[in-house]
Short mmCIF file of C-alpha atoms in Angstrom, two decimals:
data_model
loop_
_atom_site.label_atom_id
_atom_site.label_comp_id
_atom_site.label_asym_id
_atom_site.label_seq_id
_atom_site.Cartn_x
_atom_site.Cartn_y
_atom_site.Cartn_z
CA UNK A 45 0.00 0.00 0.00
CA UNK A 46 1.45 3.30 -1.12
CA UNK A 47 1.73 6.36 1.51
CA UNK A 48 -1.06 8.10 -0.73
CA UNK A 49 -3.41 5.49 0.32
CA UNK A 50 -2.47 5.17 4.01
CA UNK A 51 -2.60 8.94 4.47
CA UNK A 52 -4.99 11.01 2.41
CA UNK A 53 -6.07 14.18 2.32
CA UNK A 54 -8.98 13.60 4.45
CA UNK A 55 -7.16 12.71 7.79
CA UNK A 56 -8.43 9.16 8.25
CA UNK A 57 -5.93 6.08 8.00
CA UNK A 58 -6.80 3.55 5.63
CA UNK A 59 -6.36 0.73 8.55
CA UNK A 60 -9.05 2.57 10.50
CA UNK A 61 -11.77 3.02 7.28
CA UNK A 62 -10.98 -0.81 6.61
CA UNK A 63 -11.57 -2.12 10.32
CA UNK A 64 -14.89 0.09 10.24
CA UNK A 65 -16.13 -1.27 6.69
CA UNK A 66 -15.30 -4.87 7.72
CA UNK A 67 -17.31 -4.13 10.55
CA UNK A 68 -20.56 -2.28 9.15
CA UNK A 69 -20.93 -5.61 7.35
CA UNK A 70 -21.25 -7.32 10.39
CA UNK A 71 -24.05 -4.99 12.02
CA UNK A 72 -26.05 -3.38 8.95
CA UNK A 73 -29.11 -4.62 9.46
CA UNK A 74 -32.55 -3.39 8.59
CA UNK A 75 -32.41 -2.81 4.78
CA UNK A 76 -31.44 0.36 3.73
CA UNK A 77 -32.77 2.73 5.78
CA UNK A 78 -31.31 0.81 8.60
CA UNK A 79 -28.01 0.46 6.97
CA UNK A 80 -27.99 4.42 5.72
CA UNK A 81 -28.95 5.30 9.53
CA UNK A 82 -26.11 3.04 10.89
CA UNK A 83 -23.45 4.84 8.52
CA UNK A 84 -25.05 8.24 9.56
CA UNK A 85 -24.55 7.91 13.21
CA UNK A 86 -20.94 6.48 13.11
CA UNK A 87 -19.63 9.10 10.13
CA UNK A 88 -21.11 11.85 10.74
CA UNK A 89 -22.40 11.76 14.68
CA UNK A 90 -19.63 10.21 16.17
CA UNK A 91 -16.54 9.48 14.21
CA UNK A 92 -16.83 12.93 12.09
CA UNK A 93 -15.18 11.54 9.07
CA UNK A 94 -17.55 13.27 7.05
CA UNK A 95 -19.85 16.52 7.39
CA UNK A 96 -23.14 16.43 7.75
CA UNK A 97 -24.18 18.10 4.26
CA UNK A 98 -21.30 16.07 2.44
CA UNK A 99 -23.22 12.53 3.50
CA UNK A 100 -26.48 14.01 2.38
CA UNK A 101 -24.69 15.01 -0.95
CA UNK A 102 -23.53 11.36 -1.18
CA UNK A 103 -27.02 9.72 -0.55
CA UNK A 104 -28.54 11.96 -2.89
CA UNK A 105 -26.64 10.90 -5.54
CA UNK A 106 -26.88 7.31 -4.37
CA UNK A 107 -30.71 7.83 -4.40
CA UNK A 108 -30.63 8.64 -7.99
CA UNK A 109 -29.22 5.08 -9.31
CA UNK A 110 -30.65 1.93 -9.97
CA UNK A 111 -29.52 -0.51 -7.63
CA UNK A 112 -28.89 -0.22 -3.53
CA UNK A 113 -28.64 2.97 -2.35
CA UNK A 114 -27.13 2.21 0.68
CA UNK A 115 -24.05 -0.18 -0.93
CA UNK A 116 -23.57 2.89 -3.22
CA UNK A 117 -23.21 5.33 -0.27
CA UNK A 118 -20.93 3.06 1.16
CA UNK A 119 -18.76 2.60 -2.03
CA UNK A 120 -18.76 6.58 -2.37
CA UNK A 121 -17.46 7.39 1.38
CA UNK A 122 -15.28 4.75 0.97
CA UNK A 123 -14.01 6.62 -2.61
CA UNK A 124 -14.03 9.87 -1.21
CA UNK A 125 -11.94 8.85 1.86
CA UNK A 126 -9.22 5.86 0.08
CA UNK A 127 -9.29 6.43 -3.79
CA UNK A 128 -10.69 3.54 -5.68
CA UNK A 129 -9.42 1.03 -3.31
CA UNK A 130 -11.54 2.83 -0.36
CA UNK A 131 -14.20 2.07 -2.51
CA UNK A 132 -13.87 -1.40 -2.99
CA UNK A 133 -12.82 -2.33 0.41
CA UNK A 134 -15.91 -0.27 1.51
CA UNK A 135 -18.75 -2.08 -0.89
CA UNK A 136 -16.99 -5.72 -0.72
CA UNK A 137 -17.13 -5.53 3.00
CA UNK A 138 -20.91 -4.01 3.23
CA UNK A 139 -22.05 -7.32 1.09
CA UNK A 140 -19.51 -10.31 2.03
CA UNK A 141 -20.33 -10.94 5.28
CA UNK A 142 -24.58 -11.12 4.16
CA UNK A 143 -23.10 -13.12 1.01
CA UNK A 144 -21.81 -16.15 3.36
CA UNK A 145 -24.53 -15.52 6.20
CA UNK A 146 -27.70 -15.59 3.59
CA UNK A 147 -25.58 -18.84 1.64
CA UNK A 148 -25.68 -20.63 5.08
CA UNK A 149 -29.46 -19.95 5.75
CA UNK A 150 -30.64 -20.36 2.18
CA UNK A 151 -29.03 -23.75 2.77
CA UNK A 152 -30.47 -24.56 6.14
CA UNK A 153 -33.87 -23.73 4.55
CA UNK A 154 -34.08 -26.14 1.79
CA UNK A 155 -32.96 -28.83 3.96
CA UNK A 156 -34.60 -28.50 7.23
CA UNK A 157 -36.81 -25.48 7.04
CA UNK A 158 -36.79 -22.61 9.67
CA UNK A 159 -35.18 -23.52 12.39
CA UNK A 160 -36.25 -22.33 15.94
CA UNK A 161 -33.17 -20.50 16.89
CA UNK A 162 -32.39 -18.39 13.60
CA UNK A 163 -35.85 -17.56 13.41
CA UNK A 164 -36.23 -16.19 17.58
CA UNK A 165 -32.49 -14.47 16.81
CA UNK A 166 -34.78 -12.79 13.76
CA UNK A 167 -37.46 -11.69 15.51
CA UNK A 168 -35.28 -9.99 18.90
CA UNK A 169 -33.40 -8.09 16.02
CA UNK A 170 -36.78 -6.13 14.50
CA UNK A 171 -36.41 -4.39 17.89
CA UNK A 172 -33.00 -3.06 17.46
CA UNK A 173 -33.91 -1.99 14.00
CA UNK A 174 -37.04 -0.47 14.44
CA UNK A 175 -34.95 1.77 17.09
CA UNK A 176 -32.22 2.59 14.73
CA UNK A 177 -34.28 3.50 12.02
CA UNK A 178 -36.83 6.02 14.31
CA UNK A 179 -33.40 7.53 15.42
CA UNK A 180 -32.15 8.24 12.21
CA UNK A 181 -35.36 9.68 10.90
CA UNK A 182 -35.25 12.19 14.09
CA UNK A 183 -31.59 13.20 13.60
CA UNK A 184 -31.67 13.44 9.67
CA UNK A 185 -34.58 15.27 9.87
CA UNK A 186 -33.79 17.95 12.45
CA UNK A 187 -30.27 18.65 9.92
CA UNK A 188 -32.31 18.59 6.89
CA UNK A 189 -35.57 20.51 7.52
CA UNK A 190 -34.00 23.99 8.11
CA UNK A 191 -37.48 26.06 6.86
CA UNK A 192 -41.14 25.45 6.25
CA UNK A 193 -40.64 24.60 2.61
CA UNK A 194 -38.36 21.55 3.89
CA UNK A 195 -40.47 20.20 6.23
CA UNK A 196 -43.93 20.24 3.62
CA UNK A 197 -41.38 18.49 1.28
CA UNK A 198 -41.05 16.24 3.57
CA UNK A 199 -44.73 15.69 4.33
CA UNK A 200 -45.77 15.37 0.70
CA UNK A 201 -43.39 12.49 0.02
CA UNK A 202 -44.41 10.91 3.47
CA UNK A 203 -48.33 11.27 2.28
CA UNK A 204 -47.27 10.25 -1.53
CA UNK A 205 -45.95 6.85 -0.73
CA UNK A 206 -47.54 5.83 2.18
CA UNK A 207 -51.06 6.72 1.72
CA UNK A 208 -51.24 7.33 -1.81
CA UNK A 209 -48.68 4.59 -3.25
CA UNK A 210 -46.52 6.82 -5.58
CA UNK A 211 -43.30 4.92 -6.29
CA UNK A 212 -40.13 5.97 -5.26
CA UNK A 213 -38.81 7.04 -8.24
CA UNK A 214 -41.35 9.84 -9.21
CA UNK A 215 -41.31 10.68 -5.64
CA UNK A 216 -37.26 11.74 -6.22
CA UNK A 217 -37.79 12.69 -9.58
CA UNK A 218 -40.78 15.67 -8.40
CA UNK A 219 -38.41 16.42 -5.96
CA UNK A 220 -35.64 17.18 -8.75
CA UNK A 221 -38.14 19.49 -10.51
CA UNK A 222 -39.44 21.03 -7.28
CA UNK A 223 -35.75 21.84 -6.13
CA UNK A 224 -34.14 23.14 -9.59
CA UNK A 225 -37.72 25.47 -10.01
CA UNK A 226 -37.45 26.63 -6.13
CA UNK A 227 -34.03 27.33 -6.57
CA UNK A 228 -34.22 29.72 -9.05
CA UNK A 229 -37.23 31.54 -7.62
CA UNK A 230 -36.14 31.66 -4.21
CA UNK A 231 -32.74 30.06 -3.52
CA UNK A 232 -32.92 30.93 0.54
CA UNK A 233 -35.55 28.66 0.84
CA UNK A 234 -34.71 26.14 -1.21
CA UNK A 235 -30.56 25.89 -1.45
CA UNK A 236 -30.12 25.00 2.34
CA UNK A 237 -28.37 22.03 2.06
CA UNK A 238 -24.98 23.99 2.51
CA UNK A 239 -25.89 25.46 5.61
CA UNK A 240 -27.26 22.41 7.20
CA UNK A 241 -25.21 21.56 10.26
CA UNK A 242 -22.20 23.84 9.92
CA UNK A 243 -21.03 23.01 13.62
CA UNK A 244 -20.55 19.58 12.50
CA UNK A 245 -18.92 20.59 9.30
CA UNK A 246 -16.19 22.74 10.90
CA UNK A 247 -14.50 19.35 12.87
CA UNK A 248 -15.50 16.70 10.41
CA UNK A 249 -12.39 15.32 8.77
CA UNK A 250 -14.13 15.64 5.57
CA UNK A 251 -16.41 18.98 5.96
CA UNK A 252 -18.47 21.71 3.70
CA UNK A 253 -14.80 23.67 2.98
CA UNK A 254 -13.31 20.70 2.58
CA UNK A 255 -12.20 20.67 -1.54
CA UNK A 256 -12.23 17.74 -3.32
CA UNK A 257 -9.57 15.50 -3.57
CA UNK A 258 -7.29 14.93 -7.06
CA UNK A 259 -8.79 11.38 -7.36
CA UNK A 260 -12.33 13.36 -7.85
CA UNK A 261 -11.28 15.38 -10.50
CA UNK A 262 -13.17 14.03 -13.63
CA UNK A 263 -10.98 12.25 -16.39
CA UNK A 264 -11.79 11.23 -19.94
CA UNK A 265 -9.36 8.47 -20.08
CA UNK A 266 -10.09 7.23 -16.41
CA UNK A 267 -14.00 7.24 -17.56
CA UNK A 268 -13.05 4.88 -20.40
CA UNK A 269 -10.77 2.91 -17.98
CA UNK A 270 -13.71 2.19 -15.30
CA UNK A 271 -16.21 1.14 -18.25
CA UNK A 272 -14.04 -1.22 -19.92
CA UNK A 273 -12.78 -2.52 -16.54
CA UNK A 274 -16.21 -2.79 -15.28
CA UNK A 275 -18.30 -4.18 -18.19
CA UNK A 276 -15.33 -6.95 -18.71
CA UNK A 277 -15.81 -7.67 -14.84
CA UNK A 278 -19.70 -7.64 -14.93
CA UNK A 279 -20.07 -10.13 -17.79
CA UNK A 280 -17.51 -12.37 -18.20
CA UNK A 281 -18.96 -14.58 -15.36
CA UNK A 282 -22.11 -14.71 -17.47
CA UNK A 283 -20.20 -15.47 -20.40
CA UNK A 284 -18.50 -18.22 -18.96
CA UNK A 285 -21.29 -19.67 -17.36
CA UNK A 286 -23.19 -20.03 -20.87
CA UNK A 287 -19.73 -21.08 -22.41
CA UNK A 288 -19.99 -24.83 -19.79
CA UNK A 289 -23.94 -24.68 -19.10
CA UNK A 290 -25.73 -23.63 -22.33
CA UNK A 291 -27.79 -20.47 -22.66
CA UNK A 292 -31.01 -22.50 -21.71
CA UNK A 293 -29.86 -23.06 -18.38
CA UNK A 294 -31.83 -21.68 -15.43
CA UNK A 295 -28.52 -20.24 -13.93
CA UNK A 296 -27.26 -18.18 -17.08
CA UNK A 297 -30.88 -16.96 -17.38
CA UNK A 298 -30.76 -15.83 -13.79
CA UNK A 299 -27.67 -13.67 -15.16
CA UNK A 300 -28.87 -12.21 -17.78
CA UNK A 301 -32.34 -11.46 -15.34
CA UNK A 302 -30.76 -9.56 -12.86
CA UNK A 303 -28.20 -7.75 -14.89
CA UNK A 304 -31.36 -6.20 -16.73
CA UNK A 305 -32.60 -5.14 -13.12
CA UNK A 306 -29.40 -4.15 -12.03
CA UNK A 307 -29.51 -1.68 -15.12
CA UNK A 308 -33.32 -0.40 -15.37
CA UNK A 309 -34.86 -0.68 -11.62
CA UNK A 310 -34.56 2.76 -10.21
CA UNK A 311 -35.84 2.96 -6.48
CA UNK A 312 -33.65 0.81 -4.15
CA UNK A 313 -34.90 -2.57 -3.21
CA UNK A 314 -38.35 -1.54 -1.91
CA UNK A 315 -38.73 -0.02 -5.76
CA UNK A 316 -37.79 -3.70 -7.28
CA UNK A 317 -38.70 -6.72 -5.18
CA UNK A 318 -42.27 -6.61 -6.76
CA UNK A 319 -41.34 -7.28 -9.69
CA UNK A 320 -38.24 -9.02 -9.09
CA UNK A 321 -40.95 -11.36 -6.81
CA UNK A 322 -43.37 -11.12 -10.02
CA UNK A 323 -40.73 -12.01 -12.83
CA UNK A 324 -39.10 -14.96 -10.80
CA UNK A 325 -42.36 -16.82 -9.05
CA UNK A 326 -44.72 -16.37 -11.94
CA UNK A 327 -42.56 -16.05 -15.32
CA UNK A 328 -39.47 -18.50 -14.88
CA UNK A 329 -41.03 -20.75 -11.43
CA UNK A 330 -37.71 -20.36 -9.91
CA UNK A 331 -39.22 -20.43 -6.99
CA UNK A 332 -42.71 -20.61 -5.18
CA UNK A 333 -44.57 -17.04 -3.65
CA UNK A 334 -44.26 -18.83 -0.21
CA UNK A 335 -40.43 -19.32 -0.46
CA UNK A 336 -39.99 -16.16 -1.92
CA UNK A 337 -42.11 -14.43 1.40
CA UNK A 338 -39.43 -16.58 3.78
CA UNK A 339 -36.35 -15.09 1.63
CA UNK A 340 -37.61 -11.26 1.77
CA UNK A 341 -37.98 -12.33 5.82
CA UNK A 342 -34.21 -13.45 5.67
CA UNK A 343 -32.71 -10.48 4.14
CA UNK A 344 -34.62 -8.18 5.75
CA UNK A 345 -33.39 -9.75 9.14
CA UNK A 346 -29.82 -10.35 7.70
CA UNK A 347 -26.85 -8.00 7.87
CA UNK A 348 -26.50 -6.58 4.60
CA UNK A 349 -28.71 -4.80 1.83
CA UNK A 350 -32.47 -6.08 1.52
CA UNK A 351 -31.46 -6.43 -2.38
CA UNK A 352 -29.21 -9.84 -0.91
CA UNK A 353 -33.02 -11.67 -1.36
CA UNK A 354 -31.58 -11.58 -5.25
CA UNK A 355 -29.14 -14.21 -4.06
CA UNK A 356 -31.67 -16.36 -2.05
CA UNK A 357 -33.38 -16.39 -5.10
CA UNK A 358 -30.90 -17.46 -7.22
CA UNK A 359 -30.10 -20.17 -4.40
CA UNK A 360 -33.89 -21.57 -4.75
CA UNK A 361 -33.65 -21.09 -8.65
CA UNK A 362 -30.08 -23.27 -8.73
CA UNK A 363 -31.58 -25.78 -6.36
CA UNK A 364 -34.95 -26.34 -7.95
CA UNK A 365 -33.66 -26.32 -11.82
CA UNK A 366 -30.13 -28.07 -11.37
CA UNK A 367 -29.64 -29.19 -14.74
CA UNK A 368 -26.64 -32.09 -14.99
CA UNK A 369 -25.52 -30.53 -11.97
CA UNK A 370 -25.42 -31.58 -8.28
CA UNK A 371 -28.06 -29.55 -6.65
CA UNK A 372 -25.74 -27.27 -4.11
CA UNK A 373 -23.60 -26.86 -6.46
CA UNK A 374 -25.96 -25.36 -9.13
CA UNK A 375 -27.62 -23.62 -5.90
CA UNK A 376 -24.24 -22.25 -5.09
CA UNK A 377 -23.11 -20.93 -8.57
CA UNK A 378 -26.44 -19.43 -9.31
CA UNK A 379 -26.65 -17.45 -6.01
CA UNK A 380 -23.12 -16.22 -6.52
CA UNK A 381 -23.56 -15.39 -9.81
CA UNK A 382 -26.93 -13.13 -8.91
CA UNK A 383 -25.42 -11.20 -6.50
CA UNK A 384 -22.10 -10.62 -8.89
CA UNK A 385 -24.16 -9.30 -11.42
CA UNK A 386 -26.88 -7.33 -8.97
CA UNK A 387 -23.58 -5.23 -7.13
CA UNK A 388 -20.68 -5.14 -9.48
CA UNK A 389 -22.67 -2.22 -11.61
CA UNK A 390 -22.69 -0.42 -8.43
CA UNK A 391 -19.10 0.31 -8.54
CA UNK A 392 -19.65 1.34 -11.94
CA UNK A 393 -22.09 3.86 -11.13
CA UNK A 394 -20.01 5.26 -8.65
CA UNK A 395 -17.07 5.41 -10.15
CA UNK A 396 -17.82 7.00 -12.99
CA UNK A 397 -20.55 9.51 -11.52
CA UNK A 398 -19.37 10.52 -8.34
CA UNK A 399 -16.36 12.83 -9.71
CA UNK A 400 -18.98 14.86 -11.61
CA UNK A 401 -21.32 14.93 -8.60
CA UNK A 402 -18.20 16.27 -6.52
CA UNK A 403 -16.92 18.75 -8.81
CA UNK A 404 -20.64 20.05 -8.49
CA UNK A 405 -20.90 20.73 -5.09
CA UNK A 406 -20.69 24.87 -5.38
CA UNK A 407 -23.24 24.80 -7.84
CA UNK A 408 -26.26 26.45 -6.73
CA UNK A 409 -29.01 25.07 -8.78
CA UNK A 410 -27.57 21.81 -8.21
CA UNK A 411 -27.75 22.42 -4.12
CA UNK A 412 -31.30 23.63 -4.23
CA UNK A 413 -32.41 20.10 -6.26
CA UNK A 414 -30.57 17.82 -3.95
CA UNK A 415 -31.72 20.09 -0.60
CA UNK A 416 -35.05 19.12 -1.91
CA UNK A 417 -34.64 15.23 -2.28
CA UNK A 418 -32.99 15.42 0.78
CA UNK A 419 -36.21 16.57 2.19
CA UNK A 420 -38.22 14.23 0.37
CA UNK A 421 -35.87 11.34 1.69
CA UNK A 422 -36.74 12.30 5.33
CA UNK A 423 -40.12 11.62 4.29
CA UNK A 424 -39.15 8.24 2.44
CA UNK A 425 -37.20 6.98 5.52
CA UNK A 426 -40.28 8.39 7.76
CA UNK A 427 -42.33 5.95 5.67
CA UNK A 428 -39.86 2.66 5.75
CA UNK A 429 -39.90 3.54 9.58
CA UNK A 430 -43.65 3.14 9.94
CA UNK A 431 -44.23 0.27 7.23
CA UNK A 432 -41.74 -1.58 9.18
CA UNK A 433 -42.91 -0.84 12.43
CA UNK A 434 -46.30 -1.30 11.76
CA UNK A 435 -45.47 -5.39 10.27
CA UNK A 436 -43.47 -5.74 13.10
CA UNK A 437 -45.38 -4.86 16.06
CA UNK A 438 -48.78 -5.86 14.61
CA UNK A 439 -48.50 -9.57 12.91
CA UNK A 440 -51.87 -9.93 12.91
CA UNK A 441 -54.93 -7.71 13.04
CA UNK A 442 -56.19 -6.54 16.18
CA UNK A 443 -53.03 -7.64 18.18
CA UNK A 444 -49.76 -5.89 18.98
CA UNK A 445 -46.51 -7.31 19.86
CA UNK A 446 -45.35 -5.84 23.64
CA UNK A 447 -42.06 -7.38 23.46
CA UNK A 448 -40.81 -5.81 20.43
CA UNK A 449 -42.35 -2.75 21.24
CA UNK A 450 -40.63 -2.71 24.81
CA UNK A 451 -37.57 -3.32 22.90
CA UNK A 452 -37.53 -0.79 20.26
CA UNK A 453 -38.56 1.93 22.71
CA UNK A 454 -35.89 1.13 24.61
CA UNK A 455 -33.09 0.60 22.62
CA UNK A 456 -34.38 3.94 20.81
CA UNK A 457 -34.31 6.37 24.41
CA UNK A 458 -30.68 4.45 24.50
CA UNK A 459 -29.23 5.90 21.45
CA UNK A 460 -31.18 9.29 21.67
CA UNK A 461 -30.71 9.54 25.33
CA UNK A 462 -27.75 8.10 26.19
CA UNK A 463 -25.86 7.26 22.55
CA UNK A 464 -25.46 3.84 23.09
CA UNK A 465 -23.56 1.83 19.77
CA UNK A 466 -25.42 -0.46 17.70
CA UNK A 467 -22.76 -3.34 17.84
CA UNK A 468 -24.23 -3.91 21.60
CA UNK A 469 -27.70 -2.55 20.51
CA UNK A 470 -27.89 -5.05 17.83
CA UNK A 471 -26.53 -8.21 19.82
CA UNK A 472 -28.80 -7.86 23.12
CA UNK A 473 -31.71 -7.47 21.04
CA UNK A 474 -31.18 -10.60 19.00
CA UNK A 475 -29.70 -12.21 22.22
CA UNK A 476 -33.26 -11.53 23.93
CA UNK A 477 -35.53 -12.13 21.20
CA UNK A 478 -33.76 -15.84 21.39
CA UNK A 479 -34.41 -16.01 25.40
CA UNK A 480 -37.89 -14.26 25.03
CA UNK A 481 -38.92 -16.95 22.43
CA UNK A 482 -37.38 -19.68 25.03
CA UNK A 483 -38.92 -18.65 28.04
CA UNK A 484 -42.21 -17.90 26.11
#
């Protein structure tokens, strides 16, 4: 590693952005909102690696892809902080651990079912996540909604998807319009993004005066680099698996599926699992609508982007549709290939669009579109919050669940109140949802 790496301009030490990615990968549970409010409160709150307005700048770009927006924040931070190998270290390490873990209990699945203990682990964690995400809708949105216009921004994408079912993507999209039209009528109002926070700013490693570093700088020739690098790494896999398995085989159709909704699902993984769920039950019977209900339970209960279900259902697709092959081993190849071709155009989309997004920080129009969307994501995260807690705490109609509820409101007052970490946050609630389930 060269001394450019180890020491950049930002202040923080490659060894200490690798121990904390290897980490996150570890504890990000509770799809993305979960995972975004995780990254939040250990960048910005307590480690300060990265202002407050410079996050939000991130996400909103993030927000704009197809594909997981929390991977791709992590892949950006990791970017801004280490170059292109920050980057990678930073989105290998937010999807490995969730890679093996879901592998493990795809496997335990299809031979013996749920079992008692993985499930009870589940169902303590809801709690911890329920408390993580209510935090980070309180502390996003008290940096976010500086003035009046913010906070109905906020309210209208809150009432758009929950009530009236608007998808994501025209919720961001309005907000785009909404923000570059505000912005040039009345730019106070609308370009507050840059303001947001400024106390945080002036000791974060990486703040609002901050410039960006030479690896941001856009580059013709590094453009051309990344695409050719990219696209070779992206489909040679599928190449290679039509090249020994034939191009009717349910495991290089799988590749070419999810590359497609890699490319056009815009929306995160709330945006795409109906009709990732639609395409894969009812088109190609990879799998059945109650196995793919138990694989949206296990990634939204594993560490890990709620997108990982892609791999349990390549996993059930392998298994049930083997071919010549033995079944875990077309199981195995098909859920690896899935998730290869669901997260390597991440790094693409980074990679190529975050210099452009950087080098457009100062810009004013450009400030007053993503202070908008950052308003509207308040709202967005407000409404994963409630959908969440409202299938958690009420499994069935007419009854609520008073352990999980004692549990989230705890573990919430915890990190409000007292800033307690989510490592311990996240292990006594699983630990107790095991000895609640025991003892029940």
């Amino acid at each position: 590693m060269d001394a450019e790496t180890s020491k950049t301009y930002s202040g923080v030490s490659f060894g200490d952005a690798f121990r904390f990615w290897l980490v996150l990968g570890f504890i990000s549970f509770g799809g993305p909102t979960g995972q975004i409010s995780i990254m939040h409160e250990e960048l910005v709150e307590k480690r300060k690696w990265i202002s407050e307005s410079r996050f939000l700048h991130a996400l909103n770009y993030c927000m704009l892809l197809p594909g997981p927006e929390a991977a791709q924040l992590a892949i950006y931070i990791g970017w801004l902080l280490h170059r292109t190998i920050g980057g990678i270290v930073a989105g290998v390490f937010f999807i490995l651990p969730s890679i093996v873990i879901l592998w493990l209990l795809s496997y335990i699945y299809v031979i013996y079912g749920n079992v008692f203990w993985i499930a009870s682990l589940f169902y303590g964690l809801k709690g911890a996540v329920m408390a993580i995400v209510a935090a980070a809708v309180l502390r996003i949105g008290k940096k976010a909604l500086k003035n009046e216009v913010m906070w109905v921004v906020a309210g209208c994408a809150f009432i758009a998807i929950f009530f009236l079912k608007v998808a994501f993507p025209w919720v961001i999209f309005s907000a785009c319009f909404i923000g570059l039209l505000g912005g040039k009528l009345y730019p106070a109002k609308f370009a507050v993004l840059r303001t947001a926070n400024r106390n945080v700013s002036d000791v974060a490693q990486i703040n609002d005066q901050t410039a960006s570093p030479p690896h941001a700088k856009p580059s013709l020739v590094r453009a051309i680099k990344i695409c050719i690098v990219s696209m070779f790494l992206w489909w040679t896999p599928v190449f290679l698996t039509a090249m020994f398995l034939g191009r009717e085989h349910t495991i290089f159709r799988e590749g070419i599926f999810f590359s497609k909704a890699a490319v056009i699902t815009v929306g995160g993984a709330y945006a795409v699992l109906p009709y990732i769920s639609q395409q894969a039950v009812e088109k190609y019977n990879w799998l059945q609508p109650g196995q793919m209900m138990d694989g949206l339970g296990l990634a939204e209960t594993t560490p890990g982007p709620l997108i990982m279900v892609v791999q349990f259902v390549g996993f059930l697709g392998g298994w049930n549709h083997p071919g010549e092959l033995p079944r875990l081993s077309a199981a195995t190849w098909a859920a690896l290939l899935t998730t290869w071709v669901t997260f390597v155009p991440c790094f693409l989309w980074i990679f190529l669009g975050a210099p452009h997004v950087e080098q457009l920080r100062s810009n004013r129009s450009l400030t007053a579109m993503l202070s908008v969307i950052t308003a509207a994501v308040v709202g967005v995260v407000l409404n994963l919050a409630v959908w969440f807690a409202i299938h958690s705490l009420i499994p069935a109609p007419g009854t609520i669940d008073y352990f999980l509820l004692f549990l989230s409101v705890t573990f919430f007052i915890g990190i409000i109140r007292f800033s307690w970490n989510v490592v311990p946050v996240v292990i006594a609630s699983g630990a107790l949802g095991i000895a609640y389930r025991i003892l029940s």
